[in-house]
Amino acid sequence: MHDSLISVAVVFFLLMAGYFSGRLSNPKLKTFFVSRISGVVLLLLLCMGIDFGTVFTQREVGYQIVRSAFLFSALIASFTCFFLYRKRKETSEKKDELSFFTPFKGCLKAMVAFLLGLAVFKLTGFRLENVHLSSRFVVYLLIYLVGVDLVGFRIGRFSRELIAVPVLTIIATLSAAFVFSAVSHQSWRELLVVSSGFGWFSLSGPMVNKLVSPEMGAMAFMTDFFREMFSIMF
């Protein structure tokens, strides 16, 4: 519990440090920092592939984690759809067409970076700790850059929907964890841990890996990755 609270405090501190840095820096420097976020995410996923190499290179363990994560994330997506789906009213306003392939391509790049990290571990046995590095350092850099990016985020006005969406998403996740715990070997508390990233796979994997175990960290990463893929597809 103590370590968890410290981790949350570190995340909050880095977000605030990034936010105030972005507020105080000139627009060009801020744009430069924000443009590096995708590259840092790919670097983090490469490091995570190396970190989780000991887990995923064990065929049975890796298969079980991927299978459980896929089924659990599908259940979360179903519950979320049930709680959040509303039929929109027809409108005469013309809206820009959304592209499916842009976010899908981003997820594909993420998976390639992760698999590349696994390949590096399998072929060379390389570990980050051998050179006194950790994927946590990359996570901290990423959170700081996200804080810089928050400078451009504006909420127009508070509404019932603005509050309802995150609250219902949390309820859907809790419900899915309760149902999945009844049909799997994992407890409700364990499933809450692996689903607590709410789709932020580049954060949940390293944090759960550090706080709990590599196996739980690997499942948290895969659950959030599949969760994001389901969100994009549907």
PDB file of C-alpha atoms in Angstrom:
ATOM      1  CA  MET A   1       0.000   0.000   0.000  1.00  0.00           C
ATOM      2  CA  HIS A   2       2.822   2.364   0.943  1.00  0.00           C
ATOM      3  CA  ASP A   3       4.641   1.719  -2.365  1.00  0.00           C
ATOM      4  CA  SER A   4       1.398   2.200  -4.302  1.00  0.00           C
ATOM      5  CA  LEU A   5       0.766   5.584  -2.705  1.00  0.00           C
ATOM      6  CA  ILE A   6       4.335   6.666  -3.443  1.00  0.00           C
ATOM      7  CA  SER A   7       3.901   5.630  -7.103  1.00  0.00           C
ATOM      8  CA  VAL A   8       0.674   7.642  -7.382  1.00  0.00           C
ATOM      9  CA  ALA A   9       2.382  10.636  -5.767  1.00  0.00           C
ATOM     10  CA  VAL A  10       5.288  10.374  -8.243  1.00  0.00           C
ATOM     11  CA  VAL A  11       2.860  10.268 -11.197  1.00  0.00           C
ATOM     12  CA  PHE A  12       0.998  13.332  -9.882  1.00  0.00           C
ATOM     13  CA  PHE A  13       4.258  15.231  -9.239  1.00  0.00           C
ATOM     14  CA  LEU A  14       5.608  14.495 -12.736  1.00  0.00           C
ATOM     15  CA  LEU A  15       2.317  15.504 -14.384  1.00  0.00           C
ATOM     16  CA  MET A  16       2.301  18.800 -12.478  1.00  0.00           C
ATOM     17  CA  ALA A  17       6.010  19.398 -13.201  1.00  0.00           C
ATOM     18  CA  GLY A  18       5.376  18.838 -16.897  1.00  0.00           C
ATOM     19  CA  TYR A  19       2.276  21.036 -16.869  1.00  0.00           C
ATOM     20  CA  PHE A  20       3.989  24.011 -15.244  1.00  0.00           C
ATOM     21  CA  SER A  21       7.079  23.538 -17.437  1.00  0.00           C
ATOM     22  CA  GLY A  22       4.794  23.683 -20.469  1.00  0.00           C
ATOM     23  CA  ARG A  23       3.082  26.810 -19.160  1.00  0.00           C
ATOM     24  CA  LEU A  24       6.410  28.572 -18.624  1.00  0.00           C
ATOM     25  CA  SER A  25       8.238  27.424 -21.786  1.00  0.00           C
ATOM     26  CA  ASN A  26       7.934  29.079 -25.186  1.00  0.00           C
ATOM     27  CA  PRO A  27       5.540  27.508 -27.746  1.00  0.00           C
ATOM     28  CA  LYS A  28       8.330  26.078 -29.932  1.00  0.00           C
ATOM     29  CA  LEU A  29       9.946  24.248 -27.025  1.00  0.00           C
ATOM     30  CA  LYS A  30       6.559  22.963 -25.855  1.00  0.00           C
ATOM     31  CA  THR A  31       5.785  21.689 -29.366  1.00  0.00           C
ATOM     32  CA  PHE A  32       9.169  19.954 -29.480  1.00  0.00           C
ATOM     33  CA  PHE A  33       8.502  18.154 -26.182  1.00  0.00           C
ATOM     34  CA  VAL A  34       4.987  17.074 -27.193  1.00  0.00           C
ATOM     35  CA  SER A  35       6.198  15.793 -30.584  1.00  0.00           C
ATOM     36  CA  ARG A  36       8.535  13.375 -28.767  1.00  0.00           C
ATOM     37  CA  ILE A  37       5.736  11.572 -26.889  1.00  0.00           C
ATOM     38  CA  SER A  38       5.131   8.895 -29.543  1.00  0.00           C
ATOM     39  CA  GLY A  39       8.849   8.130 -29.768  1.00  0.00           C
ATOM     40  CA  VAL A  40       9.144   7.797 -25.993  1.00  0.00           C
ATOM     41  CA  VAL A  41       6.117   5.452 -25.969  1.00  0.00           C
ATOM     42  CA  LEU A  42       7.797   3.186 -28.532  1.00  0.00           C
ATOM     43  CA  LEU A  43      11.051   3.234 -26.543  1.00  0.00           C
ATOM     44  CA  LEU A  44       9.101   2.326 -23.396  1.00  0.00           C
ATOM     45  CA  LEU A  45       7.384  -0.573 -25.158  1.00  0.00           C
ATOM     46  CA  LEU A  46      10.743  -1.851 -26.384  1.00  0.00           C
ATOM     47  CA  CYS A  47      12.026  -1.758 -22.781  1.00  0.00           C
ATOM     48  CA  MET A  48       8.857  -3.478 -21.548  1.00  0.00           C
ATOM     49  CA  GLY A  49       9.383  -6.258 -24.091  1.00  0.00           C
ATOM     50  CA  ILE A  50      12.841  -6.809 -22.611  1.00  0.00           C
ATOM     51  CA  ASP A  51      11.505  -6.613 -19.024  1.00  0.00           C
ATOM     52  CA  PHE A  52       8.700  -9.109 -19.706  1.00  0.00           C
ATOM     53  CA  GLY A  53      10.924 -11.413 -21.741  1.00  0.00           C
ATOM     54  CA  THR A  54      11.234 -13.882 -18.868  1.00  0.00           C
ATOM     55  CA  VAL A  55       7.432 -14.176 -18.775  1.00  0.00           C
ATOM     56  CA  PHE A  56       6.458 -14.327 -22.452  1.00  0.00           C
ATOM     57  CA  THR A  57       9.305 -16.616 -23.530  1.00  0.00           C
ATOM     58  CA  GLN A  58       7.737 -19.311 -21.313  1.00  0.00           C
ATOM     59  CA  ARG A  59       5.227 -20.647 -23.830  1.00  0.00           C
ATOM     60  CA  GLU A  60       2.556 -21.902 -21.433  1.00  0.00           C
ATOM     61  CA  VAL A  61       2.758 -18.894 -19.122  1.00  0.00           C
ATOM     62  CA  GLY A  62       2.760 -16.426 -22.041  1.00  0.00           C
ATOM     63  CA  TYR A  63      -0.186 -18.158 -23.729  1.00  0.00           C
ATOM     64  CA  GLN A  64      -2.214 -18.154 -20.515  1.00  0.00           C
ATOM     65  CA  ILE A  65      -1.548 -14.437 -19.928  1.00  0.00           C
ATOM     66  CA  VAL A  66      -2.487 -13.432 -23.496  1.00  0.00           C
ATOM     67  CA  ARG A  67      -5.615 -15.616 -23.465  1.00  0.00           C
ATOM     68  CA  SER A  68      -6.815 -14.338 -20.075  1.00  0.00           C
ATOM     69  CA  ALA A  69      -6.043 -10.718 -20.998  1.00  0.00           C
ATOM     70  CA  PHE A  70      -7.936 -11.007 -24.291  1.00  0.00           C
ATOM     71  CA  LEU A  71     -11.040 -12.529 -22.689  1.00  0.00           C
ATOM     72  CA  PHE A  72     -10.991 -10.132 -19.744  1.00  0.00           C
ATOM     73  CA  SER A  73     -10.568  -7.039 -21.944  1.00  0.00           C
ATOM     74  CA  ALA A  74     -13.381  -8.264 -24.224  1.00  0.00           C
ATOM     75  CA  LEU A  75     -15.633  -8.572 -21.176  1.00  0.00           C
ATOM     76  CA  ILE A  76     -14.642  -5.069 -20.016  1.00  0.00           C
ATOM     77  CA  ALA A  77     -15.423  -3.710 -23.490  1.00  0.00           C
ATOM     78  CA  SER A  78     -18.854  -5.408 -23.426  1.00  0.00           C
ATOM     79  CA  PHE A  79     -19.756  -4.004 -20.006  1.00  0.00           C
ATOM     80  CA  THR A  80     -18.483  -0.552 -21.007  1.00  0.00           C
ATOM     81  CA  CYS A  81     -20.610  -0.629 -24.157  1.00  0.00           C
ATOM     82  CA  PHE A  82     -23.645  -1.657 -22.085  1.00  0.00           C
ATOM     83  CA  PHE A  83     -23.191   1.198 -19.613  1.00  0.00           C
ATOM     84  CA  LEU A  84     -22.141   3.932 -22.038  1.00  0.00           C
ATOM     85  CA  TYR A  85     -23.899   3.301 -25.346  1.00  0.00           C
ATOM     86  CA  ARG A  86     -26.437   5.945 -26.285  1.00  0.00           C
ATOM     87  CA  LYS A  87     -28.085   6.409 -29.655  1.00  0.00           C
ATOM     88  CA  ARG A  88     -27.129   9.839 -30.931  1.00  0.00           C
ATOM     89  CA  LYS A  89     -29.756  12.155 -32.335  1.00  0.00           C
ATOM     90  CA  GLU A  90     -29.557  12.759 -36.055  1.00  0.00           C
ATOM     91  CA  THR A  91     -27.967  16.084 -36.871  1.00  0.00           C
ATOM     92  CA  SER A  92     -27.632  18.079 -40.073  1.00  0.00           C
ATOM     93  CA  GLU A  93     -24.138  19.220 -39.100  1.00  0.00           C
ATOM     94  CA  LYS A  94     -21.387  17.868 -41.300  1.00  0.00           C
ATOM     95  CA  LYS A  95     -18.569  16.268 -39.332  1.00  0.00           C
ATOM     96  CA  ASP A  96     -15.088  15.243 -40.373  1.00  0.00           C
ATOM     97  CA  GLU A  97     -14.880  11.559 -41.240  1.00  0.00           C
ATOM     98  CA  LEU A  98     -13.005   9.564 -38.622  1.00  0.00           C
ATOM     99  CA  SER A  99     -10.144   7.361 -39.784  1.00  0.00           C
ATOM    100  CA  PHE A 100      -9.868   3.873 -38.329  1.00  0.00           C
ATOM    101  CA  PHE A 101      -6.401   3.231 -39.731  1.00  0.00           C
ATOM    102  CA  THR A 102      -4.526   6.077 -38.007  1.00  0.00           C
ATOM    103  CA  PRO A 103      -5.048   4.851 -34.409  1.00  0.00           C
ATOM    104  CA  PHE A 104      -4.858   1.217 -35.548  1.00  0.00           C
ATOM    105  CA  LYS A 105      -1.473   1.906 -37.153  1.00  0.00           C
ATOM    106  CA  GLY A 106      -0.326   3.445 -33.861  1.00  0.00           C
ATOM    107  CA  CYS A 107      -1.315   0.290 -31.949  1.00  0.00           C
ATOM    108  CA  LEU A 108       0.411  -1.859 -34.560  1.00  0.00           C
ATOM    109  CA  LYS A 109       3.634   0.123 -34.102  1.00  0.00           C
ATOM    110  CA  ALA A 110       3.302  -0.335 -30.342  1.00  0.00           C
ATOM    111  CA  MET A 111       2.966  -4.098 -30.696  1.00  0.00           C
ATOM    112  CA  VAL A 112       5.963  -4.280 -33.061  1.00  0.00           C
ATOM    113  CA  ALA A 113       8.110  -2.319 -30.571  1.00  0.00           C
ATOM    114  CA  PHE A 114       7.060  -4.673 -27.761  1.00  0.00           C
ATOM    115  CA  LEU A 115       7.740  -7.803 -29.854  1.00  0.00           C
ATOM    116  CA  LEU A 116      11.117  -6.383 -30.828  1.00  0.00           C
ATOM    117  CA  GLY A 117      11.960  -6.086 -27.124  1.00  0.00           C
ATOM    118  CA  LEU A 118      10.921  -9.714 -26.590  1.00  0.00           C
ATOM    119  CA  ALA A 119      13.104 -10.757 -29.533  1.00  0.00           C
ATOM    120  CA  VAL A 120      16.102  -8.880 -28.102  1.00  0.00           C
ATOM    121  CA  PHE A 121      15.685 -10.724 -24.785  1.00  0.00           C
ATOM    122  CA  LYS A 122      15.174 -14.131 -26.393  1.00  0.00           C
ATOM    123  CA  LEU A 123      18.129 -13.833 -28.782  1.00  0.00           C
ATOM    124  CA  THR A 124      20.635 -12.141 -26.494  1.00  0.00           C
ATOM    125  CA  GLY A 125      19.395 -12.607 -22.911  1.00  0.00           C
ATOM    126  CA  PHE A 126      19.943  -8.870 -22.429  1.00  0.00           C
ATOM    127  CA  ARG A 127      18.387  -7.288 -19.333  1.00  0.00           C
ATOM    128  CA  LEU A 128      18.054  -3.577 -18.616  1.00  0.00           C
ATOM    129  CA  GLU A 129      19.413  -3.965 -15.103  1.00  0.00           C
ATOM    130  CA  ASN A 130      22.674  -5.246 -16.621  1.00  0.00           C
ATOM    131  CA  VAL A 131      23.386  -1.652 -17.697  1.00  0.00           C
ATOM    132  CA  HIS A 132      21.730  -0.080 -14.610  1.00  0.00           C
ATOM    133  CA  LEU A 133      18.597   0.975 -16.515  1.00  0.00           C
ATOM    134  CA  SER A 134      14.890   0.457 -15.883  1.00  0.00           C
ATOM    135  CA  SER A 135      11.742   0.955 -17.931  1.00  0.00           C
ATOM    136  CA  ARG A 136      10.504   3.063 -14.969  1.00  0.00           C
ATOM    137  CA  PHE A 137      12.852   5.878 -16.021  1.00  0.00           C
ATOM    138  CA  VAL A 138      11.199   5.952 -19.457  1.00  0.00           C
ATOM    139  CA  VAL A 139       7.746   5.889 -17.789  1.00  0.00           C
ATOM    140  CA  TYR A 140       8.700   8.926 -15.705  1.00  0.00           C
ATOM    141  CA  LEU A 141       9.851  10.793 -18.811  1.00  0.00           C
ATOM    142  CA  LEU A 142       6.614   9.902 -20.603  1.00  0.00           C
ATOM    143  CA  ILE A 143       4.437  11.132 -17.715  1.00  0.00           C
ATOM    144  CA  TYR A 144       6.385  14.402 -17.626  1.00  0.00           C
ATOM    145  CA  LEU A 145       5.804  14.906 -21.376  1.00  0.00           C
ATOM    146  CA  VAL A 146       2.098  14.113 -20.964  1.00  0.00           C
ATOM    147  CA  GLY A 147       2.011  16.861 -18.325  1.00  0.00           C
ATOM    148  CA  VAL A 148       3.517  19.290 -20.861  1.00  0.00           C
ATOM    149  CA  ASP A 149       0.851  18.238 -23.375  1.00  0.00           C
ATOM    150  CA  LEU A 150      -1.944  18.950 -20.841  1.00  0.00           C
ATOM    151  CA  VAL A 151      -1.244  22.682 -21.207  1.00  0.00           C
ATOM    152  CA  GLY A 152      -3.232  22.693 -24.453  1.00  0.00           C
ATOM    153  CA  PHE A 153      -6.180  20.804 -22.941  1.00  0.00           C
ATOM    154  CA  ARG A 154      -9.295  22.826 -22.160  1.00  0.00           C
ATOM    155  CA  ILE A 155     -12.630  21.818 -20.644  1.00  0.00           C
ATOM    156  CA  GLY A 156     -15.351  24.100 -21.937  1.00  0.00           C
ATOM    157  CA  ARG A 157     -17.886  23.486 -19.197  1.00  0.00           C
ATOM    158  CA  PHE A 158     -18.777  20.780 -16.721  1.00  0.00           C
ATOM    159  CA  SER A 159     -21.778  18.695 -17.661  1.00  0.00           C
ATOM    160  CA  ARG A 160     -23.534  15.580 -16.434  1.00  0.00           C
ATOM    161  CA  GLU A 161     -22.041  13.575 -19.292  1.00  0.00           C
ATOM    162  CA  LEU A 162     -18.516  14.739 -18.437  1.00  0.00           C
ATOM    163  CA  ILE A 163     -18.857  13.190 -14.979  1.00  0.00           C
ATOM    164  CA  ALA A 164     -20.965  10.187 -16.034  1.00  0.00           C
ATOM    165  CA  VAL A 165     -18.529   8.792 -18.624  1.00  0.00           C
ATOM    166  CA  PRO A 166     -15.570   8.132 -16.265  1.00  0.00           C
ATOM    167  CA  VAL A 167     -17.854   7.026 -13.407  1.00  0.00           C
ATOM    168  CA  LEU A 168     -19.700   4.515 -15.620  1.00  0.00           C
ATOM    169  CA  THR A 169     -16.397   3.329 -17.091  1.00  0.00           C
ATOM    170  CA  ILE A 170     -15.139   2.564 -13.572  1.00  0.00           C
ATOM    171  CA  ILE A 171     -18.407   0.746 -12.713  1.00  0.00           C
ATOM    172  CA  ALA A 172     -18.154  -1.283 -15.944  1.00  0.00           C
ATOM    173  CA  THR A 173     -14.577  -2.284 -15.100  1.00  0.00           C
ATOM    174  CA  LEU A 174     -15.509  -3.308 -11.539  1.00  0.00           C
ATOM    175  CA  SER A 175     -18.454  -5.345 -12.857  1.00  0.00           C
ATOM    176  CA  ALA A 176     -16.340  -7.090 -15.503  1.00  0.00           C
ATOM    177  CA  ALA A 177     -13.673  -7.934 -12.909  1.00  0.00           C
ATOM    178  CA  PHE A 178     -16.311  -9.421 -10.600  1.00  0.00           C
ATOM    179  CA  VAL A 179     -17.798 -11.607 -13.363  1.00  0.00           C
ATOM    180  CA  PHE A 180     -14.416 -12.723 -14.727  1.00  0.00           C
ATOM    181  CA  SER A 181     -13.185 -13.654 -11.241  1.00  0.00           C
ATOM    182  CA  ALA A 182     -16.106 -16.104 -11.000  1.00  0.00           C
ATOM    183  CA  VAL A 183     -15.018 -18.028 -14.122  1.00  0.00           C
ATOM    184  CA  SER A 184     -11.224 -17.758 -13.856  1.00  0.00           C
ATOM    185  CA  HIS A 185      -8.502 -18.690 -11.377  1.00  0.00           C
ATOM    186  CA  GLN A 186      -7.789 -15.021 -10.597  1.00  0.00           C
ATOM    187  CA  SER A 187      -9.325 -13.155  -7.703  1.00  0.00           C
ATOM    188  CA  TRP A 188     -11.380  -9.968  -7.978  1.00  0.00           C
ATOM    189  CA  ARG A 189      -8.590  -7.963  -6.336  1.00  0.00           C
ATOM    190  CA  GLU A 190      -5.992  -9.272  -8.804  1.00  0.00           C
ATOM    191  CA  LEU A 191      -8.247  -8.369 -11.726  1.00  0.00           C
ATOM    192  CA  LEU A 192      -8.745  -4.866 -10.329  1.00  0.00           C
ATOM    193  CA  VAL A 193      -4.962  -4.459 -10.331  1.00  0.00           C
ATOM    194  CA  VAL A 194      -4.517  -5.550 -13.961  1.00  0.00           C
ATOM    195  CA  SER A 195      -7.465  -3.436 -15.177  1.00  0.00           C
ATOM    196  CA  SER A 196      -6.646  -0.270 -13.230  1.00  0.00           C
ATOM    197  CA  GLY A 197      -4.729   1.291 -16.151  1.00  0.00           C
ATOM    198  CA  PHE A 198      -8.068   1.854 -17.998  1.00  0.00           C
ATOM    199  CA  GLY A 199      -6.346   1.329 -21.372  1.00  0.00           C
ATOM    200  CA  TRP A 200      -3.112   3.215 -20.631  1.00  0.00           C
ATOM    201  CA  PHE A 201      -0.913   0.217 -21.436  1.00  0.00           C
ATOM    202  CA  SER A 202       2.353   2.153 -21.443  1.00  0.00           C
ATOM    203  CA  LEU A 203       1.816   3.080 -17.763  1.00  0.00           C
ATOM    204  CA  SER A 204       0.075   0.097 -16.190  1.00  0.00           C
ATOM    205  CA  GLY A 205       2.563  -2.579 -17.286  1.00  0.00           C
ATOM    206  CA  PRO A 206       5.712  -1.054 -15.737  1.00  0.00           C
ATOM    207  CA  MET A 207       3.918   0.097 -12.562  1.00  0.00           C
ATOM    208  CA  VAL A 208       2.270  -3.269 -11.855  1.00  0.00           C
ATOM    209  CA  ASN A 209       5.533  -5.013 -12.744  1.00  0.00           C
ATOM    210  CA  LYS A 210       7.322  -2.915 -10.098  1.00  0.00           C
ATOM    211  CA  LEU A 211       4.619  -3.087  -7.410  1.00  0.00           C
ATOM    212  CA  VAL A 212       3.417  -6.693  -7.801  1.00  0.00           C
ATOM    213  CA  SER A 213       5.213  -9.108 -10.171  1.00  0.00           C
ATOM    214  CA  PRO A 214       6.365  -9.489 -13.807  1.00  0.00           C
ATOM    215  CA  GLU A 215       3.459 -11.879 -14.504  1.00  0.00           C
ATOM    216  CA  MET A 216       0.867  -9.400 -13.225  1.00  0.00           C
ATOM    217  CA  GLY A 217       2.611  -6.556 -15.020  1.00  0.00           C
ATOM    218  CA  ALA A 218       2.537  -8.535 -18.280  1.00  0.00           C
ATOM    219  CA  MET A 219      -1.183  -9.223 -17.899  1.00  0.00           C
ATOM    220  CA  ALA A 220      -1.894  -5.568 -17.052  1.00  0.00           C
ATOM    221  CA  PHE A 221      -0.062  -4.530 -20.216  1.00  0.00           C
ATOM    222  CA  MET A 222      -1.893  -7.040 -22.434  1.00  0.00           C
ATOM    223  CA  THR A 223      -5.294  -6.276 -20.873  1.00  0.00           C
ATOM    224  CA  ASP A 224      -4.907  -2.551 -21.485  1.00  0.00           C
ATOM    225  CA  PHE A 225      -3.503  -3.106 -24.974  1.00  0.00           C
ATOM    226  CA  PHE A 226      -6.456  -5.273 -26.026  1.00  0.00           C
ATOM    227  CA  ARG A 227      -8.811  -2.834 -24.298  1.00  0.00           C
ATOM    228  CA  GLU A 228      -7.513   0.004 -26.452  1.00  0.00           C
ATOM    229  CA  MET A 229      -7.746  -2.134 -29.591  1.00  0.00           C
ATOM    230  CA  PHE A 230     -11.403  -2.958 -28.843  1.00  0.00           C
ATOM    231  CA  SER A 231     -12.104   0.750 -28.280  1.00  0.00           C
ATOM    232  CA  ILE A 232     -10.592   1.662 -31.651  1.00  0.00           C
ATOM    233  CA  MET A 233     -12.329  -1.143 -33.547  1.00  0.00           C
ATOM    234  CA  PHE A 234     -15.809  -0.524 -32.167  1.00  0.00           C
TER     235      PHE A 234
END
